[in-house]
């Protein structure tokens, strides 16, 4: 087989890139290790920046998002149970985020890809990258019992943190920056109405909590928990009780119900530089991870592929390689700002194992300062709603 761009991974990054290339009439093939049902069922992010919504509109995959996405003009902080609101729209000149699950984004993009005839191989086995630093890179993989070789001009690694693309760059040619946190998030999904109209991020002496949602009838909640904790120790009733404590005022009237999904995810800050090696480009979680506190992971995957598709269009249409040369630096500039924001918001809202009473007072003072300062709220709001695609 031969194509122009081989895309590894059918998460948001790979799928959105395939559609951006499709409208630019650049051929691609997408190789995904998991089956379709698995990819569509993975519950992850839920908050889309305007930049991400615009990109989905640009590829014409926003009909359901426009109908079912929830417009959020603000969000709340709960500090030891007491609530105040950040009016994002007012602070940013009218911008807002959209609550629409990553599962829905993925489903919409897969439907569009299949409808438009984008070659998409699910259950691709043993995907391996070859000669990435030559002008003739190729990918080998197994599908439906057969071995395949896919020749291409470029390979894009959109295969997430545990994928095979980043390790295809020699260690001597990349540098990693990493911070692991000593806690995780226990997340639950339940078919009950959310406890408020907007999201609430809670800093409580027991630890962080977040009240989020997927729709007017489906709630998503998170609790900070220890990395060594097991789900067995967290029956639904204990989770609801703890949410009520940490969310305080904002959980008054919270409706409880059986969880339909439950899991613990570790928190990590990670960047691998550069995001290019020869004819191999990395995008999304393959190159960088943020802790979910700022809701930036999926949005960064989208901005990476926006930059990369622009660069590839420049290469194919105008035979210009300046875009490809500049891709890594351009993406990383936005990535590092989101890394900073996610790290800062994590530090502001979580309970750290080594936190002494002074450190806790510093968190409370900063939250109190934000509550009373339009300047501080503006900084927070412009980062939360997402920085522009420079
Ligand atoms: P993805 O979504 O991980 O997709 C990568 C795809 O590549 C496939 N793959 C391979 N395919 C072929 N060959 C291989 N060898 C392969 N190895 C892997 C995988 O099966 C998968 O389909 O990366 P992408 O596209 O860069 O998208 C990034 C986002 O998914 C990610 O940033 C966010 O979901 C992060 N994230 C969250 N972000 C938020 O903003 N809010 C959240 O609440 C939130 N929760 C989460 C998360 C990430 C999690 N992970 C990675 C474990 C919760 C979890 C559990
Ligand atoms: C979610 O709804 O899954 C969600 C929302 C906001 C975050 C993280 C996760 O910051």
CSV table of C-alpha atoms and ligand atoms in Angstrom, one decimal:
chain,number,residue,atom,x,y,z
A,1,UNK,CA,0.0,0.0,0.0
A,2,UNK,CA,1.0,3.6,-0.5
A,3,UNK,CA,-0.4,6.8,0.9
A,4,UNK,CA,0.8,10.3,1.4
A,5,UNK,CA,0.4,10.5,5.2
A,6,UNK,CA,0.3,7.4,7.5
A,7,UNK,CA,-1.5,8.3,10.8
A,8,UNK,CA,-0.9,6.0,13.8
A,9,UNK,CA,-3.8,6.1,16.3
A,10,UNK,CA,-7.5,6.9,16.0
A,11,UNK,CA,-7.9,9.0,19.1
A,12,UNK,CA,-9.0,12.6,18.7
A,13,UNK,CA,-5.6,13.7,17.3
A,14,UNK,CA,-5.4,11.0,14.5
A,15,UNK,CA,-9.1,11.2,13.6
A,16,UNK,CA,-9.2,15.0,13.4
A,17,UNK,CA,-6.0,15.1,11.4
A,18,UNK,CA,-7.4,12.6,8.9
A,19,UNK,CA,-10.4,14.9,8.3
A,20,UNK,CA,-8.3,18.0,8.0
A,21,UNK,CA,-6.2,16.2,5.4
A,22,UNK,CA,-9.3,14.9,3.7
A,23,UNK,CA,-10.7,18.4,3.0
A,24,UNK,CA,-7.2,19.5,1.8
A,25,UNK,CA,-7.3,16.5,-0.6
A,26,UNK,CA,-4.2,14.9,1.0
A,27,UNK,CA,-4.4,11.1,1.2
A,28,UNK,CA,-3.9,9.3,4.5
A,29,UNK,CA,-4.4,5.9,6.1
A,30,UNK,CA,-5.2,5.6,9.8
A,31,UNK,CA,-4.0,2.6,11.8
A,32,UNK,CA,-5.6,1.9,15.2
A,33,UNK,CA,-4.6,-0.9,17.6
A,34,UNK,CA,-8.0,-1.2,19.3
A,35,UNK,CA,-11.4,-2.1,17.9
A,36,UNK,CA,-14.0,0.5,17.1
A,37,UNK,CA,-16.2,-0.2,20.1
A,38,UNK,CA,-13.3,0.1,22.5
A,39,UNK,CA,-12.2,3.5,21.0
A,40,UNK,CA,-15.7,4.8,21.1
A,41,UNK,CA,-16.4,3.8,24.7
A,42,UNK,CA,-13.2,5.3,26.3
A,43,UNK,CA,-14.5,7.9,28.8
A,44,UNK,CA,-12.1,10.8,29.1
A,45,UNK,CA,-12.3,14.5,28.6
A,46,UNK,CA,-15.4,16.6,28.4
A,47,UNK,CA,-14.6,20.3,27.9
A,48,UNK,CA,-13.9,21.8,24.4
A,49,UNK,CA,-12.3,25.1,23.8
A,50,UNK,CA,-13.7,27.4,21.1
A,51,UNK,CA,-10.6,26.7,19.0
A,52,UNK,CA,-11.5,22.9,19.1
A,53,UNK,CA,-15.1,23.6,18.3
A,54,UNK,CA,-14.1,25.8,15.3
A,55,UNK,CA,-11.8,23.0,14.0
A,56,UNK,CA,-14.6,20.5,14.2
A,57,UNK,CA,-16.7,23.0,12.3
A,58,UNK,CA,-14.0,23.5,9.7
A,59,UNK,CA,-14.1,19.8,8.9
A,60,UNK,CA,-17.9,19.7,8.9
A,61,UNK,CA,-18.1,17.4,11.9
A,62,UNK,CA,-20.1,19.6,14.3
A,63,UNK,CA,-23.8,19.0,13.6
A,64,UNK,CA,-24.4,16.9,16.7
A,65,UNK,CA,-22.0,19.0,18.7
A,66,UNK,CA,-24.0,22.1,17.8
A,67,UNK,CA,-27.2,20.4,18.9
A,68,UNK,CA,-26.1,18.6,22.0
A,69,UNK,CA,-23.0,20.5,23.2
A,70,UNK,CA,-23.7,22.5,26.4
A,71,UNK,CA,-22.5,26.1,26.3
A,72,UNK,CA,-20.7,27.1,29.6
A,73,UNK,CA,-20.1,30.7,30.2
A,74,UNK,CA,-18.5,30.2,33.6
A,75,UNK,CA,-17.4,27.7,36.3
A,76,UNK,CA,-17.2,27.6,40.0
A,77,UNK,CA,-14.6,27.1,42.8
A,78,UNK,CA,-15.7,25.6,46.1
A,79,UNK,CA,-13.2,26.3,48.9
A,80,UNK,CA,-13.8,24.2,52.0
A,81,UNK,CA,-17.4,24.0,50.8
A,82,UNK,CA,-18.0,27.7,50.0
A,83,UNK,CA,-18.6,28.6,46.4
A,84,UNK,CA,-17.7,31.5,44.1
A,85,UNK,CA,-18.1,31.8,40.3
A,86,UNK,CA,-15.7,32.8,37.5
A,87,UNK,CA,-17.6,34.5,34.8
A,88,UNK,CA,-15.6,33.3,31.8
A,89,UNK,CA,-17.6,35.0,29.1
A,90,UNK,CA,-17.6,38.4,30.7
A,91,UNK,CA,-13.9,38.2,31.4
A,92,UNK,CA,-12.9,37.1,27.9
A,93,UNK,CA,-15.1,39.3,25.8
A,94,UNK,CA,-17.8,36.7,25.2
A,95,UNK,CA,-15.9,33.4,24.9
A,96,UNK,CA,-17.2,30.2,26.3
A,97,UNK,CA,-16.3,26.5,26.5
A,98,UNK,CA,-18.5,23.6,25.3
A,99,UNK,CA,-19.3,20.5,27.3
A,100,UNK,CA,-19.4,17.6,24.9
A,101,UNK,CA,-17.8,14.3,25.7
A,102,UNK,CA,-14.6,12.9,24.1
A,103,UNK,CA,-16.6,9.8,23.4
A,104,UNK,CA,-19.0,11.8,21.2
A,105,UNK,CA,-16.2,13.7,19.4
A,106,UNK,CA,-14.6,10.4,18.6
A,107,UNK,CA,-17.8,8.8,17.4
A,108,UNK,CA,-18.6,11.8,15.2
A,109,UNK,CA,-15.1,11.7,13.7
A,110,UNK,CA,-15.2,8.0,13.1
A,111,UNK,CA,-18.6,8.2,11.4
A,112,UNK,CA,-17.3,11.1,9.2
A,113,UNK,CA,-14.1,9.2,8.3
A,114,UNK,CA,-16.0,6.0,7.3
A,115,UNK,CA,-18.7,8.0,5.3
A,116,UNK,CA,-15.9,9.9,3.4
A,117,UNK,CA,-14.0,6.7,2.7
A,118,UNK,CA,-10.9,7.5,4.8
A,119,UNK,CA,-9.0,4.2,5.1
A,120,UNK,CA,-9.2,3.4,8.8
A,121,UNK,CA,-7.8,0.0,10.0
A,122,UNK,CA,-9.0,-1.0,13.5
A,123,UNK,CA,-7.3,-3.8,15.3
A,124,UNK,CA,-4.0,-3.1,13.5
A,125,UNK,CA,-1.4,-5.3,15.1
A,126,UNK,CA,2.3,-4.9,15.7
A,127,UNK,CA,2.5,-1.4,14.1
A,128,UNK,CA,6.1,-0.6,13.5
A,129,UNK,CA,7.8,2.5,12.0
A,130,UNK,CA,10.7,2.2,9.6
A,131,UNK,CA,13.3,4.6,8.0
A,132,UNK,CA,11.6,7.6,9.6
A,133,UNK,CA,14.7,9.7,9.0
A,134,UNK,CA,14.8,8.9,5.3
A,135,UNK,CA,12.7,10.3,2.4
A,136,UNK,CA,11.0,6.9,2.1
A,137,UNK,CA,9.5,6.0,5.5
A,138,UNK,CA,7.1,3.1,5.9
A,139,UNK,CA,4.9,1.4,8.4
A,140,UNK,CA,4.4,-2.4,8.8
A,141,UNK,CA,1.4,-3.9,10.6
A,142,UNK,CA,-0.9,-6.9,10.7
A,143,UNK,CA,-4.6,-6.7,9.9
A,144,UNK,CA,-7.1,-9.5,9.4
A,145,UNK,CA,-4.4,-12.1,9.5
A,146,UNK,CA,-2.2,-10.5,6.9
A,147,UNK,CA,1.0,-8.6,7.1
A,148,UNK,CA,1.0,-5.2,5.4
A,149,UNK,CA,3.6,-2.6,4.4
A,150,UNK,CA,2.4,1.0,4.0
A,151,UNK,CA,4.8,3.3,2.2
A,152,UNK,CA,4.2,7.1,2.7
A,153,UNK,CA,5.8,10.5,2.5
A,154,UNK,CA,5.2,11.2,6.2
A,155,UNK,CA,4.2,9.4,9.4
A,156,UNK,CA,2.3,11.1,12.1
A,157,UNK,CA,2.3,9.5,15.6
A,158,UNK,CA,-1.0,10.2,17.2
A,159,UNK,CA,-0.9,7.0,19.3
A,160,UNK,CA,-1.0,8.5,22.8
A,161,UNK,CA,1.4,8.3,25.7
A,162,UNK,CA,2.0,4.5,25.5
A,163,UNK,CA,2.2,4.3,21.7
A,164,UNK,CA,5.1,3.2,19.4
A,165,UNK,CA,5.8,6.4,17.6
A,166,UNK,CA,7.7,8.4,20.3
A,167,UNK,CA,10.1,5.5,21.0
A,168,UNK,CA,10.8,5.4,17.2
A,169,UNK,CA,12.8,8.6,17.8
A,170,UNK,CA,16.3,7.7,19.1
A,171,UNK,CA,16.7,8.7,22.7
A,172,UNK,CA,19.7,10.9,21.7
A,173,UNK,CA,17.4,13.0,19.5
A,174,UNK,CA,14.7,13.8,22.1
A,175,UNK,CA,14.5,15.3,25.5
A,176,UNK,CA,11.7,14.6,28.1
A,177,UNK,CA,10.4,16.8,30.8
A,178,UNK,CA,8.2,15.2,33.4
A,179,UNK,CA,6.4,15.6,36.7
A,180,UNK,CA,4.5,12.8,38.3
A,181,UNK,CA,2.0,13.5,41.0
A,182,UNK,CA,1.5,11.4,44.1
A,183,UNK,CA,-2.2,11.1,43.6
A,184,UNK,CA,-4.8,10.2,41.0
A,185,UNK,CA,-8.4,11.0,40.1
A,186,UNK,CA,-11.2,8.6,40.8
A,187,UNK,CA,-13.9,9.3,38.2
A,188,UNK,CA,-17.5,8.2,38.0
A,189,UNK,CA,-20.2,8.6,35.4
A,190,UNK,CA,-23.8,8.3,36.4
A,191,UNK,CA,-27.2,8.8,34.7
A,192,UNK,CA,-28.4,11.5,37.1
A,193,UNK,CA,-28.8,15.2,36.4
A,194,UNK,CA,-25.7,17.3,37.3
A,195,UNK,CA,-25.7,19.1,40.7
A,196,UNK,CA,-25.4,22.5,39.1
A,197,UNK,CA,-25.5,24.2,35.7
A,198,UNK,CA,-21.7,24.7,35.5
A,199,UNK,CA,-18.6,22.8,36.6
A,200,UNK,CA,-17.3,23.1,40.1
A,201,UNK,CA,-13.6,22.6,41.1
A,202,UNK,CA,-13.3,22.0,44.8
A,203,UNK,CA,-10.4,22.5,47.1
A,204,UNK,CA,-11.2,20.9,50.4
A,205,UNK,CA,-9.0,19.8,53.2
A,206,UNK,CA,-9.8,16.2,52.3
A,207,UNK,CA,-8.5,16.9,48.8
A,208,UNK,CA,-9.7,17.9,45.3
A,209,UNK,CA,-13.2,17.2,43.8
A,210,UNK,CA,-14.8,18.1,40.5
A,211,UNK,CA,-18.4,18.2,39.5
A,212,UNK,CA,-18.8,17.9,35.7
A,213,UNK,CA,-21.4,16.6,33.3
A,214,UNK,CA,-21.9,15.1,29.9
A,215,UNK,CA,-25.6,16.1,29.4
A,216,UNK,CA,-28.5,17.4,31.4
A,217,UNK,CA,-29.1,13.8,32.5
A,218,UNK,CA,-25.6,12.5,32.8
A,219,UNK,CA,-23.1,13.5,35.5
A,220,UNK,CA,-19.3,13.1,35.7
A,221,UNK,CA,-17.6,13.5,39.0
A,222,UNK,CA,-14.0,13.2,40.2
A,223,UNK,CA,-12.3,12.8,43.6
A,224,UNK,CA,-8.6,13.1,44.2
A,225,UNK,CA,-7.5,9.8,45.6
A,226,UNK,CA,-4.2,8.0,46.5
A,227,UNK,CA,-2.4,6.1,43.7
A,228,UNK,CA,-2.4,2.9,45.7
A,229,UNK,CA,-6.2,3.0,46.3
A,230,UNK,CA,-8.4,0.3,44.8
A,231,UNK,CA,-11.9,0.7,43.4
A,232,UNK,CA,-13.1,-2.0,45.8
A,233,UNK,CA,-12.6,0.5,48.6
A,234,UNK,CA,-14.8,3.0,46.8
A,235,UNK,CA,-18.4,1.7,46.6
A,236,UNK,CA,-20.8,4.2,45.0
A,237,UNK,CA,-22.2,5.3,48.4
A,238,UNK,CA,-18.7,6.3,49.7
A,239,UNK,CA,-18.0,8.3,46.6
A,240,UNK,CA,-21.3,10.2,46.9
A,241,UNK,CA,-20.7,10.9,50.6
A,242,UNK,CA,-17.2,12.2,49.9
A,243,UNK,CA,-18.4,14.3,47.0
A,244,UNK,CA,-21.0,15.9,49.2
A,245,UNK,CA,-18.3,16.8,51.8
A,246,UNK,CA,-15.8,18.2,49.3
A,247,UNK,CA,-18.2,20.0,47.0
A,248,UNK,CA,-20.1,21.5,50.0
A,249,UNK,CA,-22.6,24.2,49.1
A,250,UNK,CA,-22.4,23.3,45.4
A,251,UNK,CA,-23.6,19.7,46.1
A,252,UNK,CA,-26.7,20.8,47.9
A,253,UNK,CA,-29.5,18.9,46.1
A,254,UNK,CA,-26.9,16.6,44.4
A,255,UNK,CA,-28.8,13.5,43.0
A,256,UNK,CA,-27.1,10.2,43.6
A,257,UNK,CA,-27.4,7.1,41.4
A,258,UNK,CA,-25.5,4.0,40.4
A,259,UNK,CA,-22.2,4.6,38.6
A,260,UNK,CA,-22.1,3.4,35.0
A,261,UNK,CA,-18.4,3.8,34.8
A,262,UNK,CA,-15.7,4.1,37.4
A,263,UNK,CA,-11.9,4.3,37.2
A,264,UNK,CA,-8.7,5.7,38.7
A,265,UNK,CA,-6.3,7.7,36.5
A,266,UNK,CA,-2.9,8.9,37.5
A,267,UNK,CA,-1.9,12.6,37.0
A,268,UNK,CA,1.2,13.5,35.0
A,269,UNK,CA,2.9,16.4,33.3
A,270,UNK,CA,5.1,15.3,30.4
A,271,UNK,CA,6.6,16.9,27.3
A,272,UNK,CA,8.9,15.2,24.7
A,273,UNK,CA,10.8,17.6,22.5
A,274,UNK,CA,11.1,18.1,19.6
A,275,UNK,CA,7.8,16.9,18.1
A,276,UNK,CA,9.5,16.0,14.8
A,277,UNK,CA,12.3,13.6,13.8
A,278,UNK,CA,12.9,13.4,10.0
A,279,UNK,CA,9.7,12.4,8.4
A,280,UNK,CA,8.0,11.5,11.7
A,281,UNK,CA,5.8,14.0,13.5
A,282,UNK,CA,4.2,13.6,16.9
A,283,UNK,CA,0.8,15.1,17.9
A,284,UNK,CA,-1.4,15.0,21.0
A,285,UNK,CA,-0.7,12.7,24.0
A,286,UNK,CA,2.1,10.9,22.0
A,287,UNK,CA,4.2,14.1,22.6
A,288,UNK,CA,2.7,15.6,25.8
A,289,UNK,CA,0.5,14.9,28.8
A,290,UNK,CA,-1.2,17.4,31.1
A,291,UNK,CA,-2.9,16.7,34.4
A,292,UNK,CA,-6.7,16.9,33.6
A,293,UNK,CA,-7.3,19.8,36.0
A,294,UNK,CA,-7.3,22.4,33.2
A,295,UNK,CA,-9.2,20.2,30.7
A,296,UNK,CA,-6.5,20.8,28.2
A,297,UNK,CA,-5.4,17.3,26.9
A,298,UNK,CA,-7.9,16.9,24.1
A,299,UNK,CA,-7.7,20.6,23.2
A,300,UNK,CA,-4.0,20.4,22.7
A,301,UNK,CA,-4.4,17.3,20.5
A,302,UNK,CA,-6.7,19.4,18.4
A,303,UNK,CA,-4.4,22.4,18.1
A,304,UNK,CA,-1.4,20.2,17.3
A,305,UNK,CA,-3.1,18.7,14.3
A,306,UNK,CA,-4.4,22.1,13.2
A,307,UNK,CA,-0.8,23.3,13.0
A,308,UNK,CA,0.4,20.1,11.4
A,309,UNK,CA,-2.3,20.0,8.7
A,310,UNK,CA,-1.5,23.6,7.8
A,311,UNK,CA,2.2,22.6,7.5
A,312,UNK,CA,1.4,19.6,5.3
A,313,UNK,CA,-0.9,21.6,3.1
A,314,UNK,CA,2.0,24.1,2.6
A,315,UNK,CA,4.3,21.2,1.7
A,316,UNK,CA,2.0,19.5,-0.8
A,317,UNK,CA,0.4,22.6,-2.3
A,318,UNK,CA,3.3,25.1,-2.4
A,319,UNK,CA,6.2,22.7,-2.0
A,320,UNK,CA,7.2,24.9,1.0
A,321,UNK,CA,8.8,23.1,4.0
A,322,UNK,CA,8.9,26.1,6.3
A,323,UNK,CA,5.6,25.0,7.9
A,324,UNK,CA,7.0,21.5,8.6
A,325,UNK,CA,10.3,22.9,9.8
A,326,UNK,CA,8.4,25.2,12.2
A,327,UNK,CA,5.8,22.7,13.4
A,328,UNK,CA,7.5,21.5,16.5
A,329,UNK,CA,8.4,25.0,17.9
A,330,UNK,CA,4.9,26.4,17.0
A,331,UNK,CA,3.1,23.5,18.8
A,332,UNK,CA,5.4,23.4,21.8
A,333,UNK,CA,4.9,27.1,22.4
A,334,UNK,CA,1.2,26.5,22.9
A,335,UNK,CA,1.7,23.2,24.7
A,336,UNK,CA,4.0,24.7,27.3
A,337,UNK,CA,1.5,27.4,28.2
A,338,UNK,CA,-1.1,24.7,28.7
A,339,UNK,CA,1.4,22.6,30.7
A,340,UNK,CA,2.0,25.7,32.9
A,341,UNK,CA,-1.7,26.3,33.4
A,342,UNK,CA,-2.6,22.7,34.1
A,343,UNK,CA,0.3,22.4,36.6
A,344,UNK,CA,-0.7,25.7,38.3
A,345,UNK,CA,-4.4,24.8,38.6
A,346,UNK,CA,-3.5,21.3,39.9
A,347,UNK,CA,-1.2,22.9,42.6
A,348,UNK,CA,-3.9,25.4,43.6
A,349,UNK,CA,-6.7,22.8,44.1
A,350,UNK,CA,-5.1,19.5,45.3
A,351,UNK,CA,-3.9,18.3,48.6
A,352,UNK,CA,-0.2,17.3,48.3
A,353,UNK,CA,1.2,14.6,50.6
A,354,UNK,CA,4.0,16.8,51.8
A,355,UNK,CA,1.8,19.9,52.3
A,356,UNK,CA,2.3,21.6,55.6
A,357,UNK,CA,-0.2,24.1,57.2
A,358,UNK,CA,1.7,27.0,55.6
A,359,UNK,CA,1.3,25.6,52.1
A,360,UNK,CA,-2.4,25.1,52.6
A,361,UNK,CA,-2.7,28.7,53.8
A,362,UNK,CA,-0.9,29.8,50.6
A,363,UNK,CA,-3.6,27.9,48.5
A,364,UNK,CA,-6.4,29.5,50.5
A,365,UNK,CA,-4.9,32.9,50.2
A,366,UNK,CA,-4.5,32.6,46.4
A,367,UNK,CA,-8.1,31.4,46.0
A,368,UNK,CA,-9.3,34.3,48.1
A,369,UNK,CA,-7.2,36.7,46.0
A,370,UNK,CA,-8.7,35.2,42.8
A,371,UNK,CA,-12.2,35.6,44.3
A,372,UNK,CA,-11.6,39.3,44.9
A,373,UNK,CA,-9.5,40.3,41.9
A,374,UNK,CA,-10.8,40.8,38.3
A,375,UNK,CA,-7.2,40.8,37.1
A,376,UNK,CA,-6.5,37.4,38.6
A,377,UNK,CA,-9.9,36.0,37.3
A,378,UNK,CA,-9.1,37.4,33.8
A,379,UNK,CA,-5.8,35.5,33.7
A,380,UNK,CA,-7.5,32.3,34.8
A,381,UNK,CA,-10.4,32.7,32.4
A,382,UNK,CA,-8.3,33.4,29.3
A,383,UNK,CA,-6.3,30.3,29.9
A,384,UNK,CA,-9.3,28.1,30.8
A,385,UNK,CA,-11.1,29.1,27.6
A,386,UNK,CA,-7.9,28.4,25.7
A,387,UNK,CA,-5.2,30.5,24.1
A,388,UNK,CA,-5.5,31.4,20.4
A,389,UNK,CA,-3.8,29.4,17.7
A,390,UNK,CA,-0.8,31.8,17.1
B,1,LIG,P1,-5.4,9.1,22.6
B,1,LIG,O1,-6.8,9.5,22.8
B,1,LIG,O2,-4.7,8.4,23.7
B,1,LIG,O3,-5.4,8.2,21.3
B,1,LIG,C1,-4.3,7.4,20.9
B,1,LIG,C2,-4.8,6.3,20.0
B,1,LIG,O4,-3.7,5.5,19.6
B,1,LIG,C3,-4.0,4.2,19.7
B,1,LIG,N1,-2.7,3.4,19.8
B,1,LIG,C4,-2.2,2.7,18.8
B,1,LIG,N2,-2.6,2.5,17.6
B,1,LIG,C5,-1.9,1.7,16.7
B,1,LIG,N3,-0.7,1.2,17.2
B,1,LIG,C6,-0.2,1.4,18.4
B,1,LIG,N4,0.9,0.8,18.8
B,1,LIG,C7,-1.0,2.2,19.3
B,1,LIG,N5,-0.8,2.6,20.6
B,1,LIG,C8,-1.9,3.3,20.9
B,1,LIG,C9,-4.8,4.1,21.0
B,1,LIG,O5,-5.6,2.9,21.1
B,1,LIG,C10,-5.7,5.3,20.8
B,1,LIG,O6,-6.9,5.1,20.2
B,1,LIG,O7,-4.5,10.3,22.2
B,1,LIG,P2,-4.8,11.7,21.4
B,1,LIG,O8,-5.6,11.4,20.1
B,1,LIG,O9,-3.6,12.4,21.4
B,1,LIG,O10,-5.9,12.4,22.3
B,1,LIG,C11,-5.6,13.0,23.5
B,1,LIG,C12,-6.7,12.8,24.5
B,1,LIG,O11,-7.3,11.6,24.5
B,1,LIG,C13,-6.2,13.1,25.9
B,1,LIG,O12,-5.4,14.2,26.0
B,1,LIG,C14,-7.3,13.3,27.0
B,1,LIG,O13,-8.3,12.4,27.0
B,1,LIG,C15,-6.6,13.3,28.3
B,1,LIG,N6,-7.5,13.0,29.4
B,1,LIG,C16,-8.3,14.0,29.8
B,1,LIG,N7,-8.2,15.2,29.2
B,1,LIG,C17,-9.1,16.2,29.6
B,1,LIG,O14,-9.0,17.3,29.0
B,1,LIG,N8,-10.0,15.9,30.6
B,1,LIG,C18,-10.1,14.7,31.2
B,1,LIG,O15,-11.0,14.5,32.0
B,1,LIG,C19,-9.3,13.7,30.8
B,1,LIG,N9,-9.3,12.4,31.3
B,1,LIG,C20,-7.5,11.7,30.0
B,1,LIG,C21,-8.5,11.4,30.9
B,1,LIG,C22,-6.6,10.7,29.6
B,1,LIG,C23,-6.6,9.4,30.1
B,1,LIG,N10,-5.6,8.5,29.7
B,1,LIG,C24,-4.7,8.8,28.7
B,1,LIG,C25,-5.4,7.3,30.3
B,1,LIG,C26,-8.5,10.2,31.5
B,1,LIG,C27,-7.6,9.2,31.1
B,1,LIG,C28,-7.8,7.8,31.8
B,2,LIG,C1,-14.7,16.0,32.5
B,2,LIG,O1,-15.9,16.4,32.4
B,2,LIG,O2,-14.3,14.9,32.3
B,2,LIG,C2,-13.7,17.0,32.9
B,2,LIG,C3,-14.1,18.4,33.0
B,2,LIG,C4,-13.1,19.3,33.4
B,2,LIG,C5,-11.9,18.9,33.7
B,2,LIG,C6,-11.5,17.6,33.6
B,2,LIG,C7,-12.4,16.6,33.2
B,2,LIG,O3,-11.0,19.8,34.1
